[in-house]
XYZ file of C-alpha atoms in Angstrom:
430
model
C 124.837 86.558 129.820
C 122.968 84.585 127.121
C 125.556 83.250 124.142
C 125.242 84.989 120.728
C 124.568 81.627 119.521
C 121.923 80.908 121.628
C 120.303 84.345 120.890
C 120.679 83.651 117.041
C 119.380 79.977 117.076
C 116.498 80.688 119.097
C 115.562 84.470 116.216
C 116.043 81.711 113.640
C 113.572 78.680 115.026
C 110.805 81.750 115.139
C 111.841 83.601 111.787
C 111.483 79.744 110.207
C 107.637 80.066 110.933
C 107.389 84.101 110.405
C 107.027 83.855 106.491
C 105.507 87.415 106.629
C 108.788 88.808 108.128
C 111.518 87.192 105.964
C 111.874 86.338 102.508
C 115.294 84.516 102.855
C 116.990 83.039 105.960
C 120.617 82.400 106.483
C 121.026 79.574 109.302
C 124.660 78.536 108.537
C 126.333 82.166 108.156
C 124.703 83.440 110.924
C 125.390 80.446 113.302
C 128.980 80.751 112.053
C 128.991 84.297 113.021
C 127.708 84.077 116.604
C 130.045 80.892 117.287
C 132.758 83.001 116.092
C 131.915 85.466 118.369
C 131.160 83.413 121.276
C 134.966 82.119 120.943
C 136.621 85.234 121.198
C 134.721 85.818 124.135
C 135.219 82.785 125.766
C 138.997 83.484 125.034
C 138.351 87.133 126.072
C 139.587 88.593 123.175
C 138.462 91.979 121.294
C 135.048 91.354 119.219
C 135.352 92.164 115.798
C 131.871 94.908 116.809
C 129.547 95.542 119.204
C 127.258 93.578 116.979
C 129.551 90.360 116.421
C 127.683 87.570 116.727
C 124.238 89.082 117.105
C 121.465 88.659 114.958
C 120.586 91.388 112.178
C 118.041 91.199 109.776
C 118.915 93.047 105.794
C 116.068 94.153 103.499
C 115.525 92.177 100.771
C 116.472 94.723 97.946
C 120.255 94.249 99.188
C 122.035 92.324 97.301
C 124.269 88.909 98.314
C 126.192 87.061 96.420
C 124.763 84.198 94.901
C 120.992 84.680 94.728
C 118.735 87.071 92.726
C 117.838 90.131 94.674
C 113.845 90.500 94.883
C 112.912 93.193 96.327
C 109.570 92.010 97.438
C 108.826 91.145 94.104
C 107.853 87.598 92.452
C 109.310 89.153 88.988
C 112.980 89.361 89.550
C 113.039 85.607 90.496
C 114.233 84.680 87.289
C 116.981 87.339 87.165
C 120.456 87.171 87.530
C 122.064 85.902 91.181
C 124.206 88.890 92.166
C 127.952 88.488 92.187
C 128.757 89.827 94.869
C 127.520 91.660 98.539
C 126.415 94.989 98.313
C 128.777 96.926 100.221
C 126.787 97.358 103.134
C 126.233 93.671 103.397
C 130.443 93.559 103.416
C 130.499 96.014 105.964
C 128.102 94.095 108.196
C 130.101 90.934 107.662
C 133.069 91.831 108.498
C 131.669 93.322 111.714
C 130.748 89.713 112.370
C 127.388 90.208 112.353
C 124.825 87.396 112.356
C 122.365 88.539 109.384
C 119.835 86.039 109.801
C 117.856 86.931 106.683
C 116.168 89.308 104.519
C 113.086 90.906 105.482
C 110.088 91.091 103.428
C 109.142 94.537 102.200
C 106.564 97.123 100.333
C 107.158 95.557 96.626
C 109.832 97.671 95.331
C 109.747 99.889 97.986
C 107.009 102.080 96.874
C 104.530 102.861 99.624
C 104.695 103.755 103.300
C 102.178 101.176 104.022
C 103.732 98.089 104.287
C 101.477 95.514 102.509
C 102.960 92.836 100.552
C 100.491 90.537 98.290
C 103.000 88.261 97.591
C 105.104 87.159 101.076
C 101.996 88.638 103.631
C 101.752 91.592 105.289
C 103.805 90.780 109.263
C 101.408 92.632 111.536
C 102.611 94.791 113.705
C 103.521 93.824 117.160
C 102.184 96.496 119.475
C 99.023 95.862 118.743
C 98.045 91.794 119.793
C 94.588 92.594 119.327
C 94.224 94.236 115.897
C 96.075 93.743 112.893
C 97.769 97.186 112.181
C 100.130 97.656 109.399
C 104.092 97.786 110.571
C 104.347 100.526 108.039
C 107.109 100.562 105.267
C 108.717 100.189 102.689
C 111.000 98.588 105.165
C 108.118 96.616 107.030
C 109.729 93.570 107.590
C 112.721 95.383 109.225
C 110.926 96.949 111.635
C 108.674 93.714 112.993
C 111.886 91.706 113.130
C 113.424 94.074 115.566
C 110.443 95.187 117.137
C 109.814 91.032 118.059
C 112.980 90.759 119.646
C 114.512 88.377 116.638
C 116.824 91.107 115.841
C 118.869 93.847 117.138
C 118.737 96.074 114.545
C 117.852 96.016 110.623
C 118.947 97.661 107.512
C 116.804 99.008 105.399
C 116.310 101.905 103.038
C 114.658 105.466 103.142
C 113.476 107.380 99.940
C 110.533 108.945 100.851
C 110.226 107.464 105.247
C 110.322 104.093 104.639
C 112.700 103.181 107.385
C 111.680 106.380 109.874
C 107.664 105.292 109.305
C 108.011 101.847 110.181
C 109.951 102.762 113.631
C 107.301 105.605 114.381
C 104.897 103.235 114.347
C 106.485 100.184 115.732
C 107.891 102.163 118.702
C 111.429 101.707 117.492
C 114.122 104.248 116.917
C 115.434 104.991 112.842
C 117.688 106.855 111.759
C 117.501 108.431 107.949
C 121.613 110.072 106.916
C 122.324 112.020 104.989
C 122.151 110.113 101.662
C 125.632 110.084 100.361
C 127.033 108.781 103.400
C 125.780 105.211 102.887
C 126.996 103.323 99.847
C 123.808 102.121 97.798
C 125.932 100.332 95.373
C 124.358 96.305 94.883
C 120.819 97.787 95.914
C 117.823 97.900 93.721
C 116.875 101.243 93.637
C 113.519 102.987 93.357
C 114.585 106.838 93.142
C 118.448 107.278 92.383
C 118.204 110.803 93.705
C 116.444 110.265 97.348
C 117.213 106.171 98.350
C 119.708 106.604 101.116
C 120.289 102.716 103.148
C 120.094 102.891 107.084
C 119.183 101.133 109.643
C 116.548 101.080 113.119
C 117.087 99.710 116.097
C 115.359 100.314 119.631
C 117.926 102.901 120.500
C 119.455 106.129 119.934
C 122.798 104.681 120.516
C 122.148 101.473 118.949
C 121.530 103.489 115.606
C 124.655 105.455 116.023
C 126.405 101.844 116.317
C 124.881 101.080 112.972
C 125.658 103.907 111.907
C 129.266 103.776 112.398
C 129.663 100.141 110.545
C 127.662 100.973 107.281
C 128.470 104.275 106.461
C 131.359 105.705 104.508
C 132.771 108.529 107.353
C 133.020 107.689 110.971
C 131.008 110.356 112.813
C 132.178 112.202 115.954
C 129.453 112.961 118.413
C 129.728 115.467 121.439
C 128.048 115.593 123.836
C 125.012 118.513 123.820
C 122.988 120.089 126.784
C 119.382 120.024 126.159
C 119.482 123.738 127.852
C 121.161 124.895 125.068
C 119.151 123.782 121.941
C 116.580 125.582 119.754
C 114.191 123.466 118.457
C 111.688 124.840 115.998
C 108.433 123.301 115.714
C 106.756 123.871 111.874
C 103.551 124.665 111.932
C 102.727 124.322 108.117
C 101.694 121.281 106.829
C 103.446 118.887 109.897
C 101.156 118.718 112.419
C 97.625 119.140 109.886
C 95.284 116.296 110.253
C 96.987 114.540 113.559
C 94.649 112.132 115.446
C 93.873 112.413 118.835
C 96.907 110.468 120.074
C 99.409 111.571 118.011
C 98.746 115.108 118.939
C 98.557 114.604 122.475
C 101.811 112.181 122.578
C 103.599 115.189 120.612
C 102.327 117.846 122.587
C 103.400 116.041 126.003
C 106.593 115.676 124.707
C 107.323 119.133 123.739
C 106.078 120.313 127.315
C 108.392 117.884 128.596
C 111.666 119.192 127.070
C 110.720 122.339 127.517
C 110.370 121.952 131.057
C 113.753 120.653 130.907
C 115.238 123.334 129.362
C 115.397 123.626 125.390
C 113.618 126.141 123.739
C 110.536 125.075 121.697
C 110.077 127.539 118.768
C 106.939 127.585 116.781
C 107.572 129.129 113.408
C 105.403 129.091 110.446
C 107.949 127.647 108.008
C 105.819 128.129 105.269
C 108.329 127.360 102.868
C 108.268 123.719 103.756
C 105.298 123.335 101.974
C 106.719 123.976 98.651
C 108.822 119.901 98.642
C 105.311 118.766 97.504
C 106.030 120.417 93.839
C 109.369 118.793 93.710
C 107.872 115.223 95.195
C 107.769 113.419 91.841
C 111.506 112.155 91.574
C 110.119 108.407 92.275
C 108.195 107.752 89.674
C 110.119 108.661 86.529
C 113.304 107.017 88.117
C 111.192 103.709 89.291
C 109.746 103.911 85.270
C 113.339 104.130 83.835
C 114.702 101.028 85.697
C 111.211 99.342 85.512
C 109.924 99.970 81.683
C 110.879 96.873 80.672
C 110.325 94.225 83.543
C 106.491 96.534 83.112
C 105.793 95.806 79.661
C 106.911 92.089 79.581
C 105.323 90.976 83.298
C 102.789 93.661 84.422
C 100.632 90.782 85.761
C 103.006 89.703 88.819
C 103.510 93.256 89.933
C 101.603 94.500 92.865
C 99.082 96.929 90.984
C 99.299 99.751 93.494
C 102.781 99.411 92.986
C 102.513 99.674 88.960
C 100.372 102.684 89.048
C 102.591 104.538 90.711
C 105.448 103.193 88.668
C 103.492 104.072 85.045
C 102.970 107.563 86.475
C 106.821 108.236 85.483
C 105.950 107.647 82.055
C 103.765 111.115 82.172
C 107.030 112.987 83.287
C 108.494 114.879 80.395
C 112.636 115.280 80.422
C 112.193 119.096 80.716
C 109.910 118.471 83.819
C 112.255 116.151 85.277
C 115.133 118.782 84.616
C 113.174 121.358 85.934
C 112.546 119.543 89.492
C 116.517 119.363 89.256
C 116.976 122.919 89.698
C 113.654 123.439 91.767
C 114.870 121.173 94.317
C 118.604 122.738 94.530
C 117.467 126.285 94.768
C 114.865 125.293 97.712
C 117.746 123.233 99.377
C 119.899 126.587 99.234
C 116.417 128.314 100.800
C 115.477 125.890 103.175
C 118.923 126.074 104.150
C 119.298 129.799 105.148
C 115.123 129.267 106.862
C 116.737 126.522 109.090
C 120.411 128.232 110.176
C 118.932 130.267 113.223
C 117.631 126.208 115.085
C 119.421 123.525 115.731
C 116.662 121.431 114.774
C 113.666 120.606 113.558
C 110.975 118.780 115.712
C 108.002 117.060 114.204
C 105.638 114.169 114.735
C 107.734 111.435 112.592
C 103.571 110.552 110.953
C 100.620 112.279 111.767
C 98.518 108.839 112.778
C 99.098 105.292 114.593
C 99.209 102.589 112.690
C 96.370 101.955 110.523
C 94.253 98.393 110.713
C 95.303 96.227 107.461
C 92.117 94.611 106.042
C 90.378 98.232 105.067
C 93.659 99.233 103.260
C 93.950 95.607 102.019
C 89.939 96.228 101.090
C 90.179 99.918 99.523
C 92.080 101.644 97.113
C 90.776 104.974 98.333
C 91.937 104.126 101.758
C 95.283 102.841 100.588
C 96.281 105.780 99.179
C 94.835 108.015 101.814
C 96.798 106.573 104.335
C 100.095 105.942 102.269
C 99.547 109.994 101.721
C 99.748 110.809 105.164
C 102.323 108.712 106.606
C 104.923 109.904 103.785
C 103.527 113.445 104.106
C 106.007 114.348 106.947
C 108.994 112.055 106.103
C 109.334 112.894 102.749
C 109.916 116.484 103.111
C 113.393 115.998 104.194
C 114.626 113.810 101.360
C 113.777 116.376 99.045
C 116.115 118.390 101.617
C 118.849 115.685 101.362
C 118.674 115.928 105.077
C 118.943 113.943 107.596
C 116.709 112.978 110.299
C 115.570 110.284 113.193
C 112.313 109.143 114.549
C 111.852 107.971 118.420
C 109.567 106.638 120.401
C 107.780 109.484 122.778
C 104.529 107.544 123.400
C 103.502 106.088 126.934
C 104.511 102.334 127.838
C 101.149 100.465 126.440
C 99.221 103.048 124.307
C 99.720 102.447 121.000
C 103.120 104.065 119.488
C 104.146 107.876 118.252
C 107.336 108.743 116.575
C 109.184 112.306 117.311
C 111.272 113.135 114.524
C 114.053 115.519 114.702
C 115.847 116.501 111.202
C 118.399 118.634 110.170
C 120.082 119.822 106.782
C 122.709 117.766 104.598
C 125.316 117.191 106.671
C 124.107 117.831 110.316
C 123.996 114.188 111.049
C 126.648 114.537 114.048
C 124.184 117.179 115.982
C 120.961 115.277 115.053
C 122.046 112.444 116.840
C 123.455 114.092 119.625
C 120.365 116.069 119.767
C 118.308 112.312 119.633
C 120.585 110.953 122.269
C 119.609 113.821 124.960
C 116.121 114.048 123.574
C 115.647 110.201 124.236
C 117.042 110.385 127.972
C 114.627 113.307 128.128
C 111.422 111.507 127.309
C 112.410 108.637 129.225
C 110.134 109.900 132.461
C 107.024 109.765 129.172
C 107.780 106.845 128.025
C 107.933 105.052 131.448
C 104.123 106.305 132.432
């Protein structure tokens, strides 16, 4: 069995030339942390985790103590080093985990895209031959893990950005429910949909993740897939699906139906409604960034700061109203989704887009930041939770299957994931 050390020197000699990935490395903490763990091995003694001593990566709008927290950004450089770990970051330390570094990101965590202008744009790795985006906000997260250099990664989810990225890296997220993860010592870009969480390649490996971070320990049973009902939306999810992605989804629904659970198509109409309430990002990104806007609007990313300036448009009455908007189609969605146990959807509509025409076009930015967040967004606004996995065929280019619940539902979604996964396993092998 390979020593954490050796697994955590050998992510850090290739994160040292992957400036695309990280934006900050941490070579003495995290060789610290794998000796560490290596020793109570040797001596057989209890780790402090299942991750002690391996390497994890943390995006880079977490704070540590010490050092100004960028969040993909050149303008915060000059701010103030944080003065102390965000909680997460404590939580991850104390599990003796070897955080290698923090992973480059969308700018402020607005877009599901993943290009950077400042730090690069890390391609993603299941494509050698073209240069597709990783997807994002959490980009970085996803390419470290998907490269081997990491076991898992933190990152953060307001609108898909840690679901997208492991849809189309072929890696496994999972998006809580929001309050259940502290976001305290985290630069924020919506205060009412962030929610910090982490992907990994497996179902299990996100439940271990999910166990260290989060603020309640959660108890999973065991679920036969013979006795789920899994509804299938069929407004607004599965519109404008390339080839691919339709036929990767549609094999995978024939596949656990075969095995058992029943696949329910239902119109869901109601689902379509979260666009009108979809606006929470930019008037809380414009309140925190008004300021840093005005004095340095040259050194932000300008697809970022159009977004941003678009929460200056937002009255207080219209931000109120989304308030209440949001709560009463929470209560409504909530009644619409009692009768499943589940929701089942593809996790984004396309693979991974090629960088240089999004890099090239506005129009096709925004296009394609549209449709990966279309899907993925809809159950912030729920405050529910959700997790993307792989259900693509060894080799062809990745497709997440996402499977979300309400508030609160976290428990069943993963033990719905968990028999899902061993499901598609027979797909995933062909």
């Amino acid at each position: 069995m390979q020593s954490r050390l050796a697994y955590v020197e050998a992510s850090l000699e290739v994160a040292k030339q992957s400036q695309s990935i990280f934006t900050r490395l941490y070579p003495e903490s995290a060789i610290a942390a794998a000796t560490y763990a290596d020793t109570l091995r040797a001596q057989k003694m209890t780790p402090l985790s299942p991750i002690a001593g391996l390497p994890i990566s943390i995006k880079d709008l977490l704070d540590v103590a010490g050092e100004p927290t960028l969040a993909g950004s050149t303008v915060l450089r000059q701010t103030q080093p944080a003065k102390q770990d965000a909680p997460v970051v404590t939580r991850l330390r104390q599990a003796g985990a070897a955080i290698i570094g923090k992973t480059n990101m969308t700018e402020f965590a607005y877009s599901g895209v993943g290009i950077n202008p400042h730090y690069g744009t890390a391609p993603n790795p299941a494509d050698t031959a073209i240069a597709r985006i990783p997807g994002g906000s959490s980009s970085g997260a996803a390419v470290s893990v998907a490269t081997g250099l990491c076991v898992a990664a933190i990152g953060s989810d307001t609108g898909g950005s840690i679901r997208i990225p492991a849809a189309l890296c072929g890696l496994t997220g999972f998006k809580p429910t929001a309050s259940r993860v502290s976001k305290a010592g985290t630069v924020p870009l919506s205060f009412t949909l962030d929610t910090i969480c982490a992907l990994a390649h497996t179902v299990d490996d996100c439940i271990t993740m999910d166990s260290i971070i989060a603020e309640n320990l959660l108890s999973i049973t065991a679920l036969p897939l013979k006795s789920l009902r899994l509804a299938v939306p069929q407004t607004l999810f599965l519109e404008d699906m390339d080839q691919h992605v339709s036929s990767a989804f549609s094999k995978a629904l024939t596949c656990l139906s075969a095995a058992g659970a029943s696949i329910i198509e239902t119109p869901m109409q109601l689902l379509a409604e979260y666009r009108s309430m979809a606006m929470f990002s930019a008037p809380e990104a414009y309140s925190w960034h008004r300021h840093l806007l005005a004095e340095n609007f040259e050194e932000y990313d300008p697809r970022v700061a159009q977004r941003i300036q678009l929460g200056a448009h937002v009255s207080a009455a219209d931000y109120i109203d989304m308030h209440t908007a949001r709560a009463e189609w929470i209560t409504r969605m909530g009644a619409l989704l009692a009768p499943f146990d589940a929701i089942l959807m593809p996790t984004v509509p396309i693979v991974a887009p090629e960088i240089a025409p999004l890099i090239a076009s506005d129009d096709a930015f925004f296009h394609a930041n549209g449709l990966l967040l279309r899907n993925t967004a809809s159950i912030n606004i729920l405050d529910g939770c959700a997790i993307s996995i792989p259900c693509h065929e060894t080799g062809s280019l990745p497709v997440g299957l996402s499977i979300a619940g309400a508030a609160g539902t976290d428990a069943r979604i993963l033990a719905i994931a968990r028999v899902v996964e061993s499901a598609l396993s027979a797909i995933r092998r062909m």
